[in-house]
Amino acid sequence: MNRLILIRHGETLWNREFRLQGSSDVPLSELGEDQAQRLARSFTEKPAAIFVSPLARTQSFAAPLASRFGLKPKVMENLREMSFGRFEGLRYEDMDDSLQQAFKLWIEDPVKNTSPDGESIAALTARVRKAAEDICDSLEEGAVALAVTHGGVIRAIVAALMDMPLIAVGRVQVYPGSLTILDKVDGHWKLVRLNDTCYIDS
């Protein structure tokens, strides 16, 4: 058995401002930095490796955990958040009429409709499934890996590994700073925990 613990980074400045973030490189807020410290203090399961996305908010969030366990995080491109294209950096009220219409269609059916100049859910799911399998394949039997990544990535990994339809990617809730745990046993993935915030709430 191997265990993959997916951690969504903490709150960012754009989360606070209700801006669509996607693959833009936005730093953690003060609360997000505090969430990282709280998680590192209370987390008990020793990992063999820590993986992060190329975006600074995951690397900042992982830093206290990496320091505690004496590990150097490994940057994995396929853990990058989904690109929201022309929606990124905007609030709904900032969009012009054509973008608002595109946004409504995207929210209603994100499988059929892709954000303008953005990434499709099918493409996201394919690359993050590969990321999860690559991480697991890099581990010795019985080892645990942490992947500090993004909400869309975690939702897509869960949907992909649990053989859910693509539409499920938009229907799984993943809060900032939360943990989602998956075990791979005899070649099969099992969802052990989803969206657990107990480590940062304590």
Backbone as numpy.savetxt, mean C-alpha at the origin, in Angstrom:
# Nx Ny Nz CAx CAy CAz Cx Cy Cz
5.87 -22.42 5.52 5.04 -21.22 5.52 5.91 -19.97 5.52
5.47 -18.95 4.80 6.07 -17.63 4.86 4.98 -16.60 5.11
5.36 -15.51 5.74 4.39 -14.46 6.09 4.79 -13.14 5.43
3.82 -12.50 4.83 4.00 -11.17 4.24 3.11 -10.19 5.00
3.74 -9.22 5.64 2.99 -8.20 6.39 3.04 -6.91 5.58
1.88 -6.50 5.11 1.74 -5.28 4.31 1.37 -4.13 5.23
2.12 -3.06 5.17 1.89 -1.90 6.03 1.64 -0.68 5.15
0.50 -0.05 5.34 0.28 1.20 4.61 0.99 2.32 5.36
1.67 3.18 4.61 2.34 4.33 5.23 1.31 5.17 6.01
1.82 6.02 6.91 0.95 6.87 7.71 0.43 8.07 6.92
-0.25 8.92 7.65 -0.89 10.08 7.03 0.13 10.98 6.33
-0.24 11.53 5.18 0.60 12.48 4.46 -0.04 13.87 4.47
0.71 14.83 3.97 0.19 16.20 3.89 -1.02 16.26 2.96
-0.99 15.52 1.86 -2.13 15.54 0.93 -3.31 14.77 1.49
-3.08 13.73 2.31 -4.21 13.08 2.99 -4.97 14.11 3.83
-4.23 14.94 4.52 -4.85 15.97 5.38 -5.66 16.97 4.55
-5.22 17.22 3.34 -5.87 18.22 2.48 -6.90 17.59 1.54
-7.12 16.27 1.65 -8.09 15.54 0.83 -7.76 15.66 -0.67
-6.45 15.64 -0.97 -6.02 15.66 -2.36 -5.74 14.24 -2.83
-6.04 13.97 -4.09 -5.74 12.67 -4.67 -4.22 12.55 -4.84
-3.68 11.45 -4.36 -2.25 11.35 -4.20 -1.58 10.48 -5.26
-2.04 9.25 -5.37 -1.49 8.35 -6.36 0.01 8.18 -6.23
0.71 8.25 -7.37 2.15 8.00 -7.37 2.98 9.27 -7.18
2.32 10.39 -6.87 3.08 11.61 -6.54 3.85 11.40 -5.25
5.02 12.00 -5.16 5.91 11.77 -4.02 5.64 12.83 -2.94
4.72 12.51 -2.04 4.26 13.45 -1.01 4.77 12.99 0.35
5.33 13.88 1.17 5.89 13.45 2.46 4.82 13.17 3.51
5.23 12.47 4.54 4.36 12.24 5.68 4.06 13.56 6.40
2.87 13.62 7.00 2.55 14.73 7.89 3.19 14.47 9.26
3.05 15.42 10.16 3.55 15.22 11.52 2.88 14.02 12.17
1.57 13.87 11.93 0.86 12.70 12.46 1.40 11.42 11.85
1.69 11.44 10.56 2.24 10.26 9.90 3.58 9.84 10.48
4.43 10.82 10.78 5.71 10.52 11.42 5.50 9.92 12.81
4.53 10.44 13.54 4.22 9.91 14.87 3.69 8.48 14.77
2.85 8.21 13.77 2.34 6.85 13.56 3.48 5.87 13.30
4.49 6.31 12.56 5.65 5.45 12.29 6.38 5.09 13.58
6.56 6.07 14.45 7.24 5.82 15.73 6.43 4.89 16.61
5.11 5.10 16.66 4.24 4.25 17.49 4.26 2.80 17.00
4.21 2.62 15.69 4.25 1.27 15.14 5.57 0.58 15.49
6.67 1.29 15.32 7.98 0.70 15.60 8.12 0.31 17.07
7.57 1.11 17.97 7.66 0.80 19.41 6.86 -0.43 19.79
5.70 -0.64 19.13 4.79 -1.70 19.57 4.87 -2.98 18.74
5.54 -2.91 17.59 5.60 -4.07 16.69 6.54 -5.13 17.27
6.12 -6.39 17.24 6.90 -7.43 17.92 7.43 -8.53 17.01
6.87 -8.70 15.83 7.24 -9.84 14.97 8.50 -9.49 14.17
9.59 -10.16 14.44 10.87 -9.81 13.80 10.89 -10.24 12.35
11.11 -9.29 11.44 11.15 -9.64 10.01 12.55 -10.04 9.55
12.58 -10.82 8.48 13.86 -11.14 7.84 14.26 -10.04 6.86
13.27 -9.30 6.35 13.55 -8.25 5.37 12.41 -7.23 5.41
12.76 -6.00 5.03 11.77 -4.93 4.89 11.86 -4.38 3.48
10.73 -4.30 2.82 10.65 -3.76 1.47 9.84 -2.47 1.49
10.21 -1.53 0.62 9.50 -0.25 0.52 9.31 0.09 -0.94
8.41 1.03 -1.20 8.25 1.54 -2.56 9.29 2.62 -2.82
9.41 3.10 -4.06 10.36 4.19 -4.33 9.93 5.54 -3.75
8.72 5.65 -3.23 8.22 6.93 -2.77 8.63 7.21 -1.33
8.96 8.47 -1.06 9.57 8.86 0.22 8.68 8.54 1.40
7.37 8.62 1.24 6.49 8.41 2.40 6.58 6.99 2.95
6.82 6.00 2.08 6.98 4.64 2.59 8.35 4.47 3.25
9.35 5.10 2.69 10.70 4.98 3.25 10.81 5.68 4.60
10.15 6.82 4.73 10.13 7.52 6.02 9.37 6.70 7.06
8.26 6.10 6.62 7.46 5.33 7.56 8.19 4.06 8.01
8.98 3.48 7.10 9.71 2.24 7.42 10.95 2.49 8.27
11.46 3.72 8.26 12.77 3.98 8.90 12.83 3.58 10.37
11.83 3.93 11.21 11.92 3.50 12.62 11.89 1.98 12.79
11.09 1.29 11.97 11.07 -0.17 12.02 12.42 -0.74 11.61
12.98 -0.21 10.54 14.29 -0.69 10.07 15.36 -0.48 11.12
15.31 0.66 11.79 16.29 0.95 12.85 16.14 -0.01 14.01
14.91 -0.28 14.38 14.68 -1.18 15.52 15.21 -2.58 15.25
15.03 -3.07 14.02 15.41 -4.45 13.72 16.76 -4.56 13.02
17.45 -3.44 12.81 18.76 -3.46 12.21 18.78 -3.92 10.77
17.77 -3.51 10.01 17.65 -3.93 8.62 17.69 -2.71 7.69
18.21 -2.91 6.50 18.19 -1.87 5.47 17.03 -2.15 4.52
16.05 -1.24 4.42 14.92 -1.49 3.53 15.35 -1.63 2.07
14.69 -2.54 1.37 14.96 -2.77 -0.05 13.86 -2.09 -0.87
14.27 -1.25 -1.79 13.31 -0.52 -2.63 12.84 -1.43 -3.76
11.52 -1.55 -3.91 10.94 -2.39 -4.95 9.99 -1.53 -5.80
10.32 -1.38 -7.06 9.54 -0.52 -7.96 8.07 -0.96 -8.04
7.82 -2.25 -8.02 6.45 -2.74 -8.17 5.57 -2.49 -6.95
6.14 -1.94 -5.88 5.34 -1.55 -4.71 4.88 -0.09 -4.80
5.21 0.59 -5.89 4.78 1.99 -6.09 3.26 2.07 -6.15
2.72 3.18 -5.64 1.27 3.37 -5.67 0.77 3.51 -7.11
-0.48 3.17 -7.31 -1.16 3.33 -8.60 -1.08 4.78 -9.05
-0.81 4.99 -10.33 -0.84 6.35 -10.88 -2.28 6.77 -11.11
-2.63 7.94 -10.57 -3.97 8.50 -10.78 -3.99 9.51 -11.94
-2.89 9.57 -12.68 -2.85 10.44 -13.85 -3.15 11.90 -13.53
-4.02 12.48 -14.30 -4.32 13.91 -14.18 -5.13 14.26 -12.92
-5.58 13.26 -12.18 -6.28 13.53 -10.92 -5.30 13.90 -9.79
-4.05 13.54 -9.94 -3.12 13.67 -8.82 -2.90 15.13 -8.42
-2.92 15.34 -7.11 -2.72 16.67 -6.55 -3.98 17.50 -6.45
-5.09 16.95 -6.96 -6.34 17.72 -7.01 -7.34 17.24 -5.96
-8.17 18.15 -5.50 -9.41 17.82 -4.81 -10.53 17.86 -5.85
-11.65 17.24 -5.53 -12.74 17.21 -6.50 -13.13 18.62 -6.94
-13.18 19.54 -5.98 -13.61 20.91 -6.30 -12.59 21.66 -7.16
-11.36 21.14 -7.26 -10.34 21.77 -8.09 -10.46 21.37 -9.56
-11.21 20.32 -9.84 -11.28 19.78 -11.20 -12.22 20.61 -12.07
-11.90 20.69 -13.37 -12.85 21.31 -14.30 -13.96 20.30 -14.60
-14.95 20.72 -15.36 -16.13 19.87 -15.59 -15.77 18.54 -16.23
-14.85 18.55 -17.21 -14.51 17.30 -17.90 -13.79 16.33 -16.96
-12.91 16.86 -16.11 -12.22 15.99 -15.16 -13.17 15.47 -14.09
-14.11 16.31 -13.64 -15.10 15.85 -12.67 -15.93 14.71 -13.24
-16.31 14.81 -14.50 -17.08 13.74 -15.14 -16.26 12.47 -15.23
-14.99 12.61 -15.61 -14.10 11.44 -15.68 -13.91 10.81 -14.31
-13.82 11.66 -13.28 -13.64 11.17 -11.92 -14.87 10.38 -11.46
-16.06 10.89 -11.77 -17.30 10.18 -11.40 -17.35 8.81 -12.05
-16.99 8.74 -13.32 -17.00 7.46 -14.03 -15.98 6.50 -13.43
-14.81 7.04 -13.08 -13.74 6.23 -12.48 -14.17 5.66 -11.14
-14.83 6.47 -10.32 -15.29 6.00 -9.01 -16.40 4.96 -9.17
-17.30 5.18 -10.12 -18.42 4.25 -10.33 -17.94 2.88 -10.80
-16.96 2.85 -11.71 -16.46 1.57 -12.22 -14.99 1.73 -12.59
-14.10 1.59 -11.61 -12.67 1.78 -11.87 -12.04 0.68 -12.71
-12.76 -0.41 -12.93 -12.24 -1.47 -13.79 -12.44 -1.08 -15.26
-13.62 -0.61 -15.56 -13.94 -0.21 -16.94 -13.32 1.13 -17.31
-13.23 2.03 -16.33 -12.77 3.40 -16.58 -11.44 3.65 -15.88
-10.45 4.12 -16.63 -9.13 4.46 -16.09 -9.02 5.96 -15.96
-8.36 6.44 -14.92 -8.13 7.87 -14.77 -7.34 8.40 -15.96
-7.61 9.62 -16.43 -6.89 10.16 -17.60 -5.38 10.14 -17.38
-4.67 9.50 -18.30 -3.21 9.36 -18.24 -2.75 8.53 -17.04
-3.66 7.79 -16.42 -3.31 7.01 -15.25 -3.16 5.53 -15.55
-3.01 4.75 -14.50 -2.78 3.30 -14.59 -4.10 2.56 -14.42
-4.29 1.50 -15.16 -5.51 0.70 -15.01 -5.40 -0.22 -13.80
-6.54 -0.62 -13.29 -6.54 -1.57 -12.16 -5.95 -2.91 -12.59
-6.19 -3.31 -13.83 -5.62 -4.58 -14.30 -4.09 -4.52 -14.29
-3.53 -3.41 -14.76 -2.07 -3.28 -14.76 -1.52 -3.22 -13.34
-2.20 -2.47 -12.47 -1.78 -2.40 -11.06 -1.76 -3.78 -10.43
-2.84 -4.52 -10.61 -2.97 -5.82 -9.97 -1.91 -6.79 -10.45
-1.62 -6.75 -11.74 -0.60 -7.66 -12.29 0.77 -7.38 -11.68
1.14 -6.11 -11.57 2.50 -5.82 -11.07 2.62 -6.04 -9.56
1.55 -5.78 -8.80 1.68 -5.96 -7.35 1.59 -7.44 -6.96
0.86 -8.24 -7.75 0.89 -9.68 -7.53 2.32 -10.20 -7.70
2.99 -9.71 -8.75 4.38 -10.11 -8.97 5.26 -9.68 -7.80
5.02 -8.46 -7.29 5.81 -7.98 -6.14 5.66 -8.91 -4.95
4.42 -9.28 -4.63 4.18 -10.16 -3.49 4.85 -11.51 -3.67
4.73 -12.07 -4.87 5.35 -13.38 -5.13 6.88 -13.28 -5.11
7.41 -12.19 -5.65 8.87 -12.02 -5.64 9.41 -11.91 -4.20
8.68 -11.17 -3.36 9.09 -11.05 -1.96 9.09 -12.42 -1.29
8.01 -13.15 -1.47 7.91 -14.46 -0.84 9.01 -15.41 -1.33
9.28 -15.36 -2.63 10.30 -16.24 -3.21 11.70 -15.92 -2.68
11.90 -14.69 -2.21 13.22 -14.29 -1.71 13.48 -14.75 -0.28
12.46 -15.28 0.39 12.56 -15.64 1.80 12.93 -17.09 2.00
13.63 -17.35 3.08 13.80 -18.73 3.52 12.50 -19.23 4.13
12.32 -20.53 4.16 11.11 -21.12 4.72 10.91 -20.66 6.16
9.68 -20.21 6.48 9.34 -19.79 7.82 9.62 -18.33 8.12
10.18 -17.61 7.15 10.55 -16.21 7.39 9.38 -15.26 7.18
9.55 -14.06 7.75 8.54 -13.00 7.68 9.15 -11.81 6.95
8.39 -11.20 6.05 8.82 -9.97 5.38 7.80 -8.88 5.63
8.29 -7.65 5.77 7.43 -6.48 5.84 7.53 -5.74 4.51
6.39 -5.26 4.03 6.37 -4.40 2.85 5.61 -3.14 3.21
6.33 -2.03 3.32 5.70 -0.75 3.62 5.35 -0.10 2.29
4.07 0.03 2.04 3.62 0.43 0.72 2.37 1.31 0.81
1.45 1.18 -0.13 0.37 2.14 -0.30 -1.00 1.45 -0.27
-2.02 2.25 -0.02 -3.37 1.71 0.10 -3.82 0.96 -1.14
-3.63 1.56 -2.32 -4.05 0.90 -3.55 -3.29 -0.38 -3.81
-2.01 -0.37 -3.49 -1.18 -1.57 -3.66 -1.67 -2.70 -2.75
-1.95 -2.37 -1.50 -2.40 -3.41 -0.56 -3.75 -3.96 -0.97
-4.66 -3.09 -1.36 -5.97 -3.57 -1.80 -5.83 -4.50 -3.01
-4.96 -4.11 -3.94 -4.78 -4.93 -5.15 -4.10 -6.26 -4.84
-3.14 -6.27 -3.92 -2.50 -7.53 -3.53 -3.52 -8.47 -2.90
-4.31 -7.95 -1.99 -5.33 -8.79 -1.34 -6.29 -9.35 -2.38
-6.79 -8.50 -3.27 -7.73 -8.97 -4.29 -7.09 -10.01 -5.20
-5.83 -9.77 -5.60 -5.17 -10.70 -6.51 -4.90 -12.05 -5.86
-4.35 -12.01 -4.64 -3.95 -13.27 -4.00 -5.14 -14.06 -3.47
-6.26 -13.37 -3.21 -7.48 -14.06 -2.77 -8.40 -14.39 -3.94
-7.91 -14.16 -5.16 -8.68 -14.46 -6.38 -10.03 -13.76 -6.40
-10.04 -12.52 -5.93 -11.25 -11.70 -5.99 -11.34 -11.04 -7.36
-12.54 -10.63 -7.77 -12.66 -9.88 -9.03 -11.97 -8.52 -8.90
-11.58 -7.95 -10.03 -10.85 -6.68 -10.01 -11.62 -5.57 -9.31
-12.94 -5.58 -9.40 -13.74 -4.52 -8.78 -13.53 -4.49 -7.27
-13.08 -5.60 -6.68 -12.86 -5.66 -5.23 -11.74 -4.74 -4.80
-10.83 -4.38 -5.71 -9.72 -3.49 -5.36 -10.24 -2.18 -4.78
-11.35 -1.69 -5.30 -11.92 -0.44 -4.80 -12.84 -0.61 -3.61
-13.02 -1.83 -3.14 -13.98 -2.10 -2.07 -13.35 -2.63 -0.80
-12.04 -2.65 -0.75 -11.31 -3.08 0.46 -10.79 -1.83 1.16
-11.06 -1.70 2.45 -10.62 -0.53 3.22 -9.25 -0.77 3.83
-8.35 0.19 3.63 -7.00 0.10 4.19 -6.63 1.47 4.75
-6.59 1.60 6.08 -6.31 2.89 6.71 -4.81 3.19 6.77
-4.46 4.47 6.83 -3.04 4.82 7.01 -2.47 4.17 8.27
-1.28 3.59 8.13 -0.63 2.96 9.26 -1.11 1.57 9.60
-2.05 1.04 8.84 -2.63 -0.27 9.16 -1.78 -1.42 8.65
-1.99 -2.61 9.25 -1.31 -3.84 8.87 -2.30 -4.80 8.23
-1.85 -5.45 7.18 -2.59 -6.55 6.55 -1.62 -7.72 6.43
-2.04 -8.89 6.87 -1.13 -10.03 6.96 -1.63 -11.16 6.07
-0.71 -11.69 5.27 -0.99 -12.83 4.41 0.06 -13.91 4.65
-0.37 -15.15 4.76 0.53 -16.29 4.88 0.47 -17.12 3.61
1.64 -17.59 3.17 1.68 -18.53 2.05 2.04 -19.90 2.60
1.08 -20.82 2.49 1.22 -22.16 3.05 1.03 -23.18 1.93
2.06 -24.00 1.70 1.99 -25.03 0.66 1.54 -24.45 -0.68
2.07 -23.27 -1.00 1.78 -22.66 -2.29 0.49 -21.88 -2.38
-0.25 -21.83 -1.28 -1.54 -21.12 -1.29 -1.52 -19.96 -0.31
-2.07 -18.81 -0.74 -2.12 -17.62 0.11 -3.37 -17.63 0.97
-3.20 -17.20 2.23 -4.32 -17.07 3.17 -4.29 -15.69 3.79
-5.44 -15.04 3.83 -5.55 -13.73 4.47 -5.76 -13.93 5.97
-4.81 -13.44 6.76 -4.83 -13.64 8.21 -5.42 -12.44 8.93
-5.09 -11.25 8.44 -5.55 -10.02 9.10 -5.66 -8.92 8.05
-6.66 -8.06 8.20 -6.87 -6.99 7.23 -7.09 -5.66 7.95
-6.34 -4.63 7.55 -6.59 -3.26 8.00 -6.56 -3.12 9.52
-5.56 -3.71 10.13 -5.44 -3.69 11.60 -4.64 -2.46 12.04
-5.28 -1.59 12.83 -4.60 -0.37 13.30 -4.25 -0.43 14.78
-4.30 -1.62 15.39 -4.09 -1.71 16.84 -2.70 -1.23 17.24
-1.70 -1.40 16.36 -0.33 -1.03 16.73 -0.15 0.48 16.83
-0.89 1.24 16.03 -0.76 2.70 16.10 -1.83 3.32 16.97
-2.88 2.55 17.31 -3.94 3.07 18.18 -3.60 2.93 19.65
-2.67 2.00 19.95 -2.36 1.72 21.36 -1.57 2.85 22.00
